[in-house]
PDB file of C-alpha atoms in Angstrom:
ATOM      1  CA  UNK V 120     -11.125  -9.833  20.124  1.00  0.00           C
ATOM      2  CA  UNK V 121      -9.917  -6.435  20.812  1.00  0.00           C
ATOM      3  CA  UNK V 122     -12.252  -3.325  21.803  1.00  0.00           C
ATOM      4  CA  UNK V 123     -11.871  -0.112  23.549  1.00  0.00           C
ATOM      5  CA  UNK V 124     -14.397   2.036  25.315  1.00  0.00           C
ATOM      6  CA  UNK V 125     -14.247   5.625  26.031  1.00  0.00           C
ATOM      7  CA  UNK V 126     -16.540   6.971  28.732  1.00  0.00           C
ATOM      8  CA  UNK V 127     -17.657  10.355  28.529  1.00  0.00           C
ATOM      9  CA  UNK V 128     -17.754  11.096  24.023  1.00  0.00           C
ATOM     10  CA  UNK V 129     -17.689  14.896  25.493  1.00  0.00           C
ATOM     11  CA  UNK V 130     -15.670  16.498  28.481  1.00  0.00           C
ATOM     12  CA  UNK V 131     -15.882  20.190  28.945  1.00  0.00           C
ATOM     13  CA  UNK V 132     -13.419  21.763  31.666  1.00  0.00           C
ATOM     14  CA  UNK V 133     -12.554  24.918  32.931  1.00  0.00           C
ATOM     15  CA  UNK V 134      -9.167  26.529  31.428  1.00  0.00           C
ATOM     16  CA  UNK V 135      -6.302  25.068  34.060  1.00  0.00           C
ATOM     17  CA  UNK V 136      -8.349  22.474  35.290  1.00  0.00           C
ATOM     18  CA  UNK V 137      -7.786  18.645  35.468  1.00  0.00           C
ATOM     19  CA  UNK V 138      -8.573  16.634  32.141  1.00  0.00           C
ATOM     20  CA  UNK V 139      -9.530  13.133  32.173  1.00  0.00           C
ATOM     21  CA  UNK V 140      -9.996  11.040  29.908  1.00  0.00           C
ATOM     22  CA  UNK V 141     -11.375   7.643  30.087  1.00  0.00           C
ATOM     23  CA  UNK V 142     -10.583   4.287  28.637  1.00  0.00           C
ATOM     24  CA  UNK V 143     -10.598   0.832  29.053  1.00  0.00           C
ATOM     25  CA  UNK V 144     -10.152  -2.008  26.581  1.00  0.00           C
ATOM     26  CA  UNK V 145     -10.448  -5.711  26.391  1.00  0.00           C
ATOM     27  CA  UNK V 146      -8.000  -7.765  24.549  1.00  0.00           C
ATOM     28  CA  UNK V 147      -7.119 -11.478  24.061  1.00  0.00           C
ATOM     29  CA  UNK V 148      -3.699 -10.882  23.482  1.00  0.00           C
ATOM     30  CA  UNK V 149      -1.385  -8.146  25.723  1.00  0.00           C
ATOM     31  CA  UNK V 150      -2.841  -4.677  25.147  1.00  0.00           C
ATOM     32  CA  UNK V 151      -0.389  -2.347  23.382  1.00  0.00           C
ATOM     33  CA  UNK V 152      -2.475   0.856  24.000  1.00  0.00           C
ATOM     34  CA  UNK V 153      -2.163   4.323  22.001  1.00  0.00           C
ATOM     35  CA  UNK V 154      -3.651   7.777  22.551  1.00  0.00           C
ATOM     36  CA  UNK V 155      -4.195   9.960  19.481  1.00  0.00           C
ATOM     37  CA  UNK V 156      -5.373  13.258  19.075  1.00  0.00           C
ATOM     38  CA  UNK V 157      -7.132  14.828  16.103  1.00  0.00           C
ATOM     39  CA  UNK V 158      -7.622  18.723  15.637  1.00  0.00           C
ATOM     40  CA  UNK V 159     -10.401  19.596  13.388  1.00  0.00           C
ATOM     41  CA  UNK V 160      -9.945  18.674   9.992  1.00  0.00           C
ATOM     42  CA  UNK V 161      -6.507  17.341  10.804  1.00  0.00           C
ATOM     43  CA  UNK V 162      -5.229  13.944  10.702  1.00  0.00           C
ATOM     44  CA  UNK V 163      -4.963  11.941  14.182  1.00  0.00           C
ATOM     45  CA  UNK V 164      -1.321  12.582  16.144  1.00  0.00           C
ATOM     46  CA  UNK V 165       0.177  10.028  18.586  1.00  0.00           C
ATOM     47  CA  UNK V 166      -0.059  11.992  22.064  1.00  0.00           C
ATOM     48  CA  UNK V 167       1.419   8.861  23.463  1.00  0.00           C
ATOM     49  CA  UNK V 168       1.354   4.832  23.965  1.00  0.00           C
ATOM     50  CA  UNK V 169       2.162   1.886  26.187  1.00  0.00           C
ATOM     51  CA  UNK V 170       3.879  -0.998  25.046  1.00  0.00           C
ATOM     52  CA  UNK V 171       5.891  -2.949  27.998  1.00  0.00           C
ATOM     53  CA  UNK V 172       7.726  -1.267  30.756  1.00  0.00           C
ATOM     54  CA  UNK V 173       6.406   1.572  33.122  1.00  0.00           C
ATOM     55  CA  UNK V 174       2.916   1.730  33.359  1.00  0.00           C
ATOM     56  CA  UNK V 175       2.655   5.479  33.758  1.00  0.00           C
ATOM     57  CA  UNK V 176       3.818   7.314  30.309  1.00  0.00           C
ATOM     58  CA  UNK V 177       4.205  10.243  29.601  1.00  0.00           C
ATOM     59  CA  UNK V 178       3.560  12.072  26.278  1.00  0.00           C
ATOM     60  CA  UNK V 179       3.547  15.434  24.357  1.00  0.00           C
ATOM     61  CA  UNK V 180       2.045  18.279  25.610  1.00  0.00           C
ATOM     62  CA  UNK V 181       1.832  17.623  29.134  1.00  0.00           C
ATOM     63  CA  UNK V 182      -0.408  14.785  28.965  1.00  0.00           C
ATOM     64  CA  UNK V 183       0.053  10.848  30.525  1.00  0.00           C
ATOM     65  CA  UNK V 184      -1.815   7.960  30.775  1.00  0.00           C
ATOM     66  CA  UNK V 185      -1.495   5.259  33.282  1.00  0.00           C
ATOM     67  CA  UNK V 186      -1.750   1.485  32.326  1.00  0.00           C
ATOM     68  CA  UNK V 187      -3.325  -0.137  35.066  1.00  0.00           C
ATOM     69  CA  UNK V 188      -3.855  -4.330  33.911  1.00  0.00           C
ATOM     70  CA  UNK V 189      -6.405  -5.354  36.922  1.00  0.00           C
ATOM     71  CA  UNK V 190      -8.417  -2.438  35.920  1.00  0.00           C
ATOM     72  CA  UNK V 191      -8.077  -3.050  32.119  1.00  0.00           C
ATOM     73  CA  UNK V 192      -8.088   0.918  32.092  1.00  0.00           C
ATOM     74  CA  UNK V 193      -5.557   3.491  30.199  1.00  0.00           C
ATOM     75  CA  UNK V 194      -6.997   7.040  31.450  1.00  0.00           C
ATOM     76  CA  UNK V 195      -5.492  10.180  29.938  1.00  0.00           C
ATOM     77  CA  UNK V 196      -4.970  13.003  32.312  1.00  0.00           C
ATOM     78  CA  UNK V 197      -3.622  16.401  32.624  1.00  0.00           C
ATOM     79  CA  UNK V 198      -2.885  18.806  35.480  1.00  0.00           C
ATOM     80  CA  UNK V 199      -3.751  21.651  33.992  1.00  0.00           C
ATOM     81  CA  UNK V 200      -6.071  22.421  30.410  1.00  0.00           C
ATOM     82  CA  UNK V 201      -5.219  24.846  27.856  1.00  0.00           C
ATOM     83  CA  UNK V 202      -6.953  26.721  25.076  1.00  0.00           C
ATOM     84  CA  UNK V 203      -5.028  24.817  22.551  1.00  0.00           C
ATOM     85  CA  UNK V 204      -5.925  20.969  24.168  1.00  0.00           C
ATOM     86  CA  UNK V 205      -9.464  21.573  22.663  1.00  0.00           C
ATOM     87  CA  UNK V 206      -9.865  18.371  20.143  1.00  0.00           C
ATOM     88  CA  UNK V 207     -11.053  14.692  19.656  1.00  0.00           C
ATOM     89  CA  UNK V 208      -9.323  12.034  21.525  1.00  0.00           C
ATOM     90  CA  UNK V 209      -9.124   8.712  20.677  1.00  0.00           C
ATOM     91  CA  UNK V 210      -7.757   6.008  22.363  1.00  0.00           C
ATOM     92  CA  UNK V 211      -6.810   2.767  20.996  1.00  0.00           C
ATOM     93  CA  UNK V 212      -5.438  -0.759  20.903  1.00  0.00           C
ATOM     94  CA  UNK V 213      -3.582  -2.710  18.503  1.00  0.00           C
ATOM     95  CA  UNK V 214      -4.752  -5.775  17.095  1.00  0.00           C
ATOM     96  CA  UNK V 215      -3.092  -8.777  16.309  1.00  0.00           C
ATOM     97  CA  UNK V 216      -2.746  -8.347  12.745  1.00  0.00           C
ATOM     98  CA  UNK V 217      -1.224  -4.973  13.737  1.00  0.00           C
ATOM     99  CA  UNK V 218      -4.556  -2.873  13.199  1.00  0.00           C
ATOM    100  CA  UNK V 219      -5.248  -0.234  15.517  1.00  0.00           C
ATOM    101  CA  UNK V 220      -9.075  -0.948  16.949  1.00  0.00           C
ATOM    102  CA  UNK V 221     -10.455   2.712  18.151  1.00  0.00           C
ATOM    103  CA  UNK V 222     -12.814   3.840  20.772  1.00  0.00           C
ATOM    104  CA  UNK V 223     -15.221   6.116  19.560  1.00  0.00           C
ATOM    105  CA  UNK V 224     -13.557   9.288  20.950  1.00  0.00           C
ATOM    106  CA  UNK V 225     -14.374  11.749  23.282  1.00  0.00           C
ATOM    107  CA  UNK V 226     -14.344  15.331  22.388  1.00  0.00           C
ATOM    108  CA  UNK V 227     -12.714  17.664  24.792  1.00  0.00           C
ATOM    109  CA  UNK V 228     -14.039  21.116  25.413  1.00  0.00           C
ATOM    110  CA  UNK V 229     -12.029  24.161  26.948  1.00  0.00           C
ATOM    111  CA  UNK V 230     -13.535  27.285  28.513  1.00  0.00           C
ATOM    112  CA  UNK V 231     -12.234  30.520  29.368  1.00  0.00           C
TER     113      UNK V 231
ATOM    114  CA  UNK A  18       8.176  17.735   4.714  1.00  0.00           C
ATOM    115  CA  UNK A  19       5.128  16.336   5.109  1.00  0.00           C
ATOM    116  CA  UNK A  20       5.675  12.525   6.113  1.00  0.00           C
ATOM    117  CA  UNK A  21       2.619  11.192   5.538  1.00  0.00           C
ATOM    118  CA  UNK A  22       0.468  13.040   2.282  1.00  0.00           C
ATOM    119  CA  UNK A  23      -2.864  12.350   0.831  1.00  0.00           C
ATOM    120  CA  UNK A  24      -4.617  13.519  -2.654  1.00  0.00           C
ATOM    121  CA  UNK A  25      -7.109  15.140  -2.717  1.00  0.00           C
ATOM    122  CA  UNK A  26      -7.845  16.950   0.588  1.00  0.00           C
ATOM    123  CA  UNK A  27     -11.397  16.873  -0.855  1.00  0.00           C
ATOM    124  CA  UNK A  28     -13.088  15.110  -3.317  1.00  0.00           C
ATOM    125  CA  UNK A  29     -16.845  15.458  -4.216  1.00  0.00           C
ATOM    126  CA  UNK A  30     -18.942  13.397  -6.784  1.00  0.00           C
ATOM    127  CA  UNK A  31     -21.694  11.842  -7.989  1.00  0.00           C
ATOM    128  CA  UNK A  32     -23.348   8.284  -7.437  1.00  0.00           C
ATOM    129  CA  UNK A  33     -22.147   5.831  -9.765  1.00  0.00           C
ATOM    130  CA  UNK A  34     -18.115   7.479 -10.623  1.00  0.00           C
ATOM    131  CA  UNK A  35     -15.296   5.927 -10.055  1.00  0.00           C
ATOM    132  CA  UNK A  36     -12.478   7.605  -7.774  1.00  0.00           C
ATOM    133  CA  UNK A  37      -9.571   7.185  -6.493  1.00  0.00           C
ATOM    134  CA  UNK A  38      -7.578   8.306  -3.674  1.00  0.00           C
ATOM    135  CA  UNK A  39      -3.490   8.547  -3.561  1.00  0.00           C
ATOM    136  CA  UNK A  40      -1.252   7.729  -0.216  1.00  0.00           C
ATOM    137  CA  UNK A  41       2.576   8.519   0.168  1.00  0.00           C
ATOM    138  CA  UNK A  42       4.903   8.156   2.853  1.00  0.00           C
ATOM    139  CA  UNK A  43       8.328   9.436   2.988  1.00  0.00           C
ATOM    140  CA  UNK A  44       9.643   7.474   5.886  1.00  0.00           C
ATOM    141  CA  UNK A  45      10.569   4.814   5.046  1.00  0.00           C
ATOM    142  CA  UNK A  46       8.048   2.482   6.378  1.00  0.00           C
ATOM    143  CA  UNK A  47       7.125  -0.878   5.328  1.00  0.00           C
ATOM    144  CA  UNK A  48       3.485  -1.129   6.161  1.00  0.00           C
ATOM    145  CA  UNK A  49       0.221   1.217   5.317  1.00  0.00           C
ATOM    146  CA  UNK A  50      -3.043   1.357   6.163  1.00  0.00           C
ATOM    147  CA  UNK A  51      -6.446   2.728   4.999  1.00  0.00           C
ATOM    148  CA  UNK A  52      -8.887   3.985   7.863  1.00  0.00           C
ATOM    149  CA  UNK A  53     -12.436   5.318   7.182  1.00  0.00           C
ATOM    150  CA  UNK A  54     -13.951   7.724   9.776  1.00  0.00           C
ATOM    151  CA  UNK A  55     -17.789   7.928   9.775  1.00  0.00           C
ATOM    152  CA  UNK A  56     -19.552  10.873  10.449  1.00  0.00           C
ATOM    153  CA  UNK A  57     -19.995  10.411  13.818  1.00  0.00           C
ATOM    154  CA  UNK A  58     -15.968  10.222  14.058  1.00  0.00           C
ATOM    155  CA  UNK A  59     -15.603   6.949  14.300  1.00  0.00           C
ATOM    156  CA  UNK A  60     -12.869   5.329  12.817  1.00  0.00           C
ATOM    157  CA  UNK A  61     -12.580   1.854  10.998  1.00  0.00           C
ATOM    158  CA  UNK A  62      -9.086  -0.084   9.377  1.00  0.00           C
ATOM    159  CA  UNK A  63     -10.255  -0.884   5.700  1.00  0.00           C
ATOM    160  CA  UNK A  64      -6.510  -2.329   4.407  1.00  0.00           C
ATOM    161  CA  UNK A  65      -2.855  -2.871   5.736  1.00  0.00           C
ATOM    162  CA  UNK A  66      -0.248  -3.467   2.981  1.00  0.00           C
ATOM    163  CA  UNK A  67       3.460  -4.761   4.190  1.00  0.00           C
ATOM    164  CA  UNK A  68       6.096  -4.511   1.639  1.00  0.00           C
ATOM    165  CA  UNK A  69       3.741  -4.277  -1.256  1.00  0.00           C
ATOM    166  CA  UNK A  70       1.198  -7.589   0.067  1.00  0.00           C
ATOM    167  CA  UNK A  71      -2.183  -6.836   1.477  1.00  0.00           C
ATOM    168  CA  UNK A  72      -1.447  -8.382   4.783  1.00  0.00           C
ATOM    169  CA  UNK A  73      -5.417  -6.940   6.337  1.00  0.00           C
ATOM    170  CA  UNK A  74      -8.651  -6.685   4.008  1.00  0.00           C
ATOM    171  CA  UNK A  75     -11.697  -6.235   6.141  1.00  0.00           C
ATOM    172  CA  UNK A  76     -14.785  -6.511   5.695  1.00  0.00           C
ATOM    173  CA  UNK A  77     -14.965  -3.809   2.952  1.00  0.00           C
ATOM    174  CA  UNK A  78     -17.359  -3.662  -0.299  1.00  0.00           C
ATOM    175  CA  UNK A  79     -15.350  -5.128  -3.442  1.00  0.00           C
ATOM    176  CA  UNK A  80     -15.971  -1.960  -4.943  1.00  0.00           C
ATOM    177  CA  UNK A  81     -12.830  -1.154  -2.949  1.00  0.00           C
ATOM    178  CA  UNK A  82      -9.958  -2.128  -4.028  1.00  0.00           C
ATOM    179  CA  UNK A  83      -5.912  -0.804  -2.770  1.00  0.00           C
ATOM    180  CA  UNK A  84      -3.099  -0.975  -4.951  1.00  0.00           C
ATOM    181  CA  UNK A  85       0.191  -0.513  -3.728  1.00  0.00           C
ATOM    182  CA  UNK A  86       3.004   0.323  -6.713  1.00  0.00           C
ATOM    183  CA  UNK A  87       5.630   0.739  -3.986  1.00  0.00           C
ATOM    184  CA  UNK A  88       6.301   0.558  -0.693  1.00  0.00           C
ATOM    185  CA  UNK A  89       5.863   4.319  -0.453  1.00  0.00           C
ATOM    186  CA  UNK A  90       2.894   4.341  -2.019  1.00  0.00           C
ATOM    187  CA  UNK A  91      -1.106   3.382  -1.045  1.00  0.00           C
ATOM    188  CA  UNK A  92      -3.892   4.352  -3.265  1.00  0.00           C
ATOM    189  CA  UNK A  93      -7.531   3.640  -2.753  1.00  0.00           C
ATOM    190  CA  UNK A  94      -9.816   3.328  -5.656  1.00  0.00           C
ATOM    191  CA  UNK A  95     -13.352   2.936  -5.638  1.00  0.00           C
ATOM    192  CA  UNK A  96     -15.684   1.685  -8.067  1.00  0.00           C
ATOM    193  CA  UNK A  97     -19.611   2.698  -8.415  1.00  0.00           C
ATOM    194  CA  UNK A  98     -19.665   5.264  -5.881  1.00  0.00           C
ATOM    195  CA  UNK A  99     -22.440   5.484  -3.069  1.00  0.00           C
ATOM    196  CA  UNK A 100     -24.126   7.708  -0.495  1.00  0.00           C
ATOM    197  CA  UNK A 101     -22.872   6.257   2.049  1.00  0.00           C
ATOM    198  CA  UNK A 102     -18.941   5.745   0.934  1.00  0.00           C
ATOM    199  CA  UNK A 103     -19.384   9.463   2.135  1.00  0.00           C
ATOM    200  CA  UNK A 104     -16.480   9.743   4.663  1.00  0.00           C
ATOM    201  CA  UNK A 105     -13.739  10.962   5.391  1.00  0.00           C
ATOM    202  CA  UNK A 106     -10.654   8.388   4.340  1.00  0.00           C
ATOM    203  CA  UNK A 107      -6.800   8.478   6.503  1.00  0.00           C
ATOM    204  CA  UNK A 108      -3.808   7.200   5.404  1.00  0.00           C
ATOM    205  CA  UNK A 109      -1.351   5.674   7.829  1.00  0.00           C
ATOM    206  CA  UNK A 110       2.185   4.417   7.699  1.00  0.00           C
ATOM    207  CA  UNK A 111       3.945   2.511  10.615  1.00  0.00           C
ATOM    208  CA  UNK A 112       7.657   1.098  10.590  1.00  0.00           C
ATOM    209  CA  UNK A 113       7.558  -2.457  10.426  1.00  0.00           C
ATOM    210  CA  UNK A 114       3.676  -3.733  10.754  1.00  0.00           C
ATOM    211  CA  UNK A 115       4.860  -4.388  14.293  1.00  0.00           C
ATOM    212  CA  UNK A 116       1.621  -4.051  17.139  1.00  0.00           C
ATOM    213  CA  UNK A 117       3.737  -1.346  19.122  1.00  0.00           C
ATOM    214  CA  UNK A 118       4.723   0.499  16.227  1.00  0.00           C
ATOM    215  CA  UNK A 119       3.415   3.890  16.356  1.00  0.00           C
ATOM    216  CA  UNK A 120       1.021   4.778  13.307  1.00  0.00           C
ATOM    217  CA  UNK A 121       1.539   7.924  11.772  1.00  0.00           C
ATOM    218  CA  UNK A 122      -1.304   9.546   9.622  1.00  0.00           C
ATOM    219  CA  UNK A 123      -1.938  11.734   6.736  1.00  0.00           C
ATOM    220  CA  UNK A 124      -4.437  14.644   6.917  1.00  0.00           C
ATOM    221  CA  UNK A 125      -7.543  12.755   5.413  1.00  0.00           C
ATOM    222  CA  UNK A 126      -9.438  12.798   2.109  1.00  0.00           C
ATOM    223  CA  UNK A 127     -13.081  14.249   3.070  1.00  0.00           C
ATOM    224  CA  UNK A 128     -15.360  12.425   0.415  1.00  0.00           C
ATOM    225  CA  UNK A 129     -18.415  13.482  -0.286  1.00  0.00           C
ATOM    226  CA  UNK A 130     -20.841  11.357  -3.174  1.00  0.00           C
ATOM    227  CA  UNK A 131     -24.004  13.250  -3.977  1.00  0.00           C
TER     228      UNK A 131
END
């Protein structure tokens, strides 16, 4: 069965700091592995994913994740916050019958 | 153009009615999906239609029930509404049903059943 666990459901950083964002799955089949965002009262966007290939992806707006199998982890990261990056994350995994399974998000704060 | 579009953007009623909930998707995808997100955010798949077949039906309450005229089209109706149906419902389209196809979603129907 497929899960995904987000550590931290709230971040709060500093306006040009470092985000992170933590997740790691488990998954009986290979992990495709998807990062949405969702502003509020907005649908969710795809900020970015990992399918096969390079491990590190990038994605809109500045932010990548890195794919890293031993650790069964897909952290989302980037150099430097902005007003505008203040939302819910979710990260996610696809199922085999093509569902996405979601973590329970983590809600990222930005101050001034 | 709005690629993936849900009606209404808010719906509230009473215990008991019956409502339903319309999906369209003008990209020309093959597969759709209903997602329910809790109040606490977090969110479940309901359905996944391919092609017009109901490929995923989880565990859901019968009162649910998806109908898919065309392969543009997902609506979600439900019967004998209850408190806790309150949510707020997404809409999603991908390409081909495939597990790396990206998932693209509409802006959510916020239900609320008094």
């Amino acid at each position: 069965a497929q899960s995904v666990t987000q550590l931290g459901s709230h971040v709060s950083v500093s306006e040009g700091a470092l985000v992170l964002l933590r997740c790691n799955y488990s998954s009986s089949v290979p992990p495709y592995l998807f990062w949405y965002v969702q502003y509020p009262n907005q649908g969710l966007q795809l900020l970015l994913k990992y399918t096969t290939g390079a491990t590190l992806v990038k994605g809109i707006n500045g932010f990548e994740a890195e794919f890293k199998k031993s650790e069964t982890s897909f952290h989302l990261t980037k150099p430097s916050a902005h007003m505008s990056d203040a939302a819910e994350y979710f990260c996610a995994v696809s199922d085999p019958g093509t569902a996405l399974i979601f973590g329970k998000g983590t809600t990222l704060s930005v101050s001034s | 153009d709005t690629a993936v579009s849900q009606t209404p953007k808010y719906l509230v009623t009473q215990m008991g009615n019956d409502k339903s909930i319309k999906c369209e998707q003008n990209l020309g995808h093959d597969t759709m999906y209903w997602y329910k997100q809790d109040s606490k955010k977090f969110l479940k798949i309901m359905f996944s239609y391919n092609n017009k077949e109901l490929i995923i039906n989880e565990t859901v309450p019968n009162r649910f029930s998806p109908k898919s005229p065309d392969k543009a089209h997902l609506n979600l109706h439900i019967n004998s509404l209850e408190l806790g149906d309150s949510a707020v419902y997404f809409c999603a389209s991908s390409q081909a049903g495939r597990r790396t196809d990206t998932q693209y979603f509409g802006p959510g129907t916020r239900l609320t059943v008094l």
